Amino acid sequence: GGIEPKLYQKVGCDFTLGYDNKNSFPVCIQVNQNGDNKFTPSPFDRGQPTLFLPGEHQNVFTITISKDVKWHLTAPHSDLELEC
């Protein structure tokens, strides 16, 4: 099992993200500064999902960044680095 954050499209500094939940059941991971579901540097909450349905889900949300960020997702531990 596990959940992997994924990048689906990058246009300039706009990133369209999603995830792949390899479990056969939904998983809820709240956004929090302890690192279970957060971006660094802050703001920790950039509109990422908290409910991860089974399977691959593309184009779930889009963020625009002005500096490099990382999406930390603990399910188990997985990071996605985004460079602008």
mmCIF file of C-alpha atoms in Angstrom:
data_model
loop_
_atom_site.group_PDB
_atom_site.id
_atom_site.type_symbol
_atom_site.label_atom_id
_atom_site.label_comp_id
_atom_site.label_asym_id
_atom_site.label_seq_id
_atom_site.Cartn_x
_atom_site.Cartn_y
_atom_site.Cartn_z
ATOM 1 C CA GLY A 1 0.000 0.000 0.000
ATOM 2 C CA GLY A 2 0.944 3.614 0.349
ATOM 3 C CA ILE A 3 0.167 6.930 -1.273
ATOM 4 C CA GLU A 4 2.502 8.656 -3.692
ATOM 5 C CA PRO A 5 2.189 12.364 -4.546
ATOM 6 C CA LYS A 6 2.524 12.940 -8.307
ATOM 7 C CA LEU A 7 3.228 15.792 -10.679
ATOM 8 C CA TYR A 8 1.073 15.737 -13.823
ATOM 9 C CA GLN A 9 1.782 19.070 -15.471
ATOM 10 C CA LYS A 10 4.174 21.988 -15.109
ATOM 11 C CA VAL A 11 3.682 25.269 -16.973
ATOM 12 C CA GLY A 12 6.150 27.895 -15.811
ATOM 13 C CA CYS A 13 5.697 27.915 -12.039
ATOM 14 C CA ASP A 14 2.190 26.381 -12.121
ATOM 15 C CA PHE A 15 2.093 22.742 -11.035
ATOM 16 C CA THR A 16 -0.867 20.379 -11.415
ATOM 17 C CA LEU A 17 -0.660 17.591 -8.868
ATOM 18 C CA GLY A 18 -2.418 14.413 -7.907
ATOM 19 C CA TYR A 19 -1.660 11.139 -6.194
ATOM 20 C CA ASP A 20 -1.647 7.366 -6.487
ATOM 21 C CA ASN A 21 -3.227 5.531 -3.543
ATOM 22 C CA LYS A 22 -2.069 1.928 -3.886
ATOM 23 C CA ASN A 23 -4.378 0.835 -1.058
ATOM 24 C CA SER A 24 -7.785 -0.699 -1.805
ATOM 25 C CA PHE A 25 -9.442 1.714 0.635
ATOM 26 C CA PRO A 26 -9.634 5.500 1.117
ATOM 27 C CA VAL A 27 -7.126 7.136 3.456
ATOM 28 C CA CYS A 28 -7.633 10.424 5.327
ATOM 29 C CA ILE A 29 -4.495 12.466 6.084
ATOM 30 C CA GLN A 30 -5.102 15.895 7.570
ATOM 31 C CA VAL A 31 -2.923 18.874 6.695
ATOM 32 C CA ASN A 32 -0.667 19.665 9.645
ATOM 33 C CA GLN A 33 2.683 21.238 10.380
ATOM 34 C CA ASN A 34 4.037 17.972 11.842
ATOM 35 C CA GLY A 35 4.548 16.656 8.341
ATOM 36 C CA ASP A 36 1.798 14.120 7.667
ATOM 37 C CA ASN A 37 0.443 16.190 4.764
ATOM 38 C CA LYS A 38 2.146 19.537 4.256
ATOM 39 C CA PHE A 39 4.167 21.751 1.970
ATOM 40 C CA THR A 40 7.472 23.311 2.952
ATOM 41 C CA PRO A 41 8.315 26.068 3.179
ATOM 42 C CA SER A 42 5.003 27.372 4.531
ATOM 43 C CA PRO A 43 2.172 27.859 3.955
ATOM 44 C CA PHE A 44 1.660 24.209 4.903
ATOM 45 C CA ASP A 45 -1.800 24.111 3.324
ATOM 46 C CA ARG A 46 -1.805 24.812 -0.417
ATOM 47 C CA GLY A 47 -5.141 23.174 -1.212
ATOM 48 C CA GLN A 48 -3.872 19.603 -1.205
ATOM 49 C CA PRO A 49 -6.415 16.834 -0.632
ATOM 50 C CA THR A 50 -6.995 15.266 2.770
ATOM 51 C CA LEU A 51 -9.062 12.323 1.465
ATOM 52 C CA PHE A 52 -7.102 9.987 -0.799
ATOM 53 C CA LEU A 53 -9.371 7.613 -2.704
ATOM 54 C CA PRO A 54 -7.987 4.300 -4.002
ATOM 55 C CA GLY A 55 -6.192 4.381 -7.345
ATOM 56 C CA GLU A 56 -4.465 7.067 -9.376
ATOM 57 C CA HIS A 57 -6.040 10.522 -9.401
ATOM 58 C CA GLN A 58 -4.664 13.091 -11.840
ATOM 59 C CA ASN A 59 -5.145 16.858 -11.852
ATOM 60 C CA VAL A 60 -6.515 17.022 -8.300
ATOM 61 C CA PHE A 61 -5.215 20.540 -7.585
ATOM 62 C CA THR A 62 -2.927 23.221 -8.996
ATOM 63 C CA ILE A 63 -0.482 25.450 -7.157
ATOM 64 C CA THR A 64 1.581 28.414 -8.269
ATOM 65 C CA ILE A 65 4.903 28.894 -6.528
ATOM 66 C CA SER A 66 7.573 31.574 -6.543
ATOM 67 C CA LYS A 67 10.268 29.384 -4.977
ATOM 68 C CA ASP A 68 11.006 25.676 -4.743
ATOM 69 C CA VAL A 69 8.660 23.716 -2.471
ATOM 70 C CA LYS A 70 8.252 20.145 -1.311
ATOM 71 C CA TRP A 71 4.999 18.218 -0.689
ATOM 72 C CA HIS A 72 5.503 15.892 2.279
ATOM 73 C CA LEU A 73 3.011 13.040 2.538
ATOM 74 C CA THR A 74 3.311 10.373 5.241
ATOM 75 C CA ALA A 75 1.597 7.258 3.974
ATOM 76 C CA PRO A 76 4.307 5.924 4.267
ATOM 77 C CA HIS A 77 6.823 8.787 3.998
ATOM 78 C CA SER A 78 6.962 10.241 0.484
ATOM 79 C CA ASP A 79 8.133 13.630 -0.828
ATOM 80 C CA LEU A 80 7.588 15.407 -4.136
ATOM 81 C CA GLU A 81 9.998 18.246 -4.914
ATOM 82 C CA LEU A 82 8.748 21.082 -7.145
ATOM 83 C CA GLU A 83 11.299 23.438 -8.661
ATOM 84 C CA CYS A 84 10.325 26.752 -10.196
#
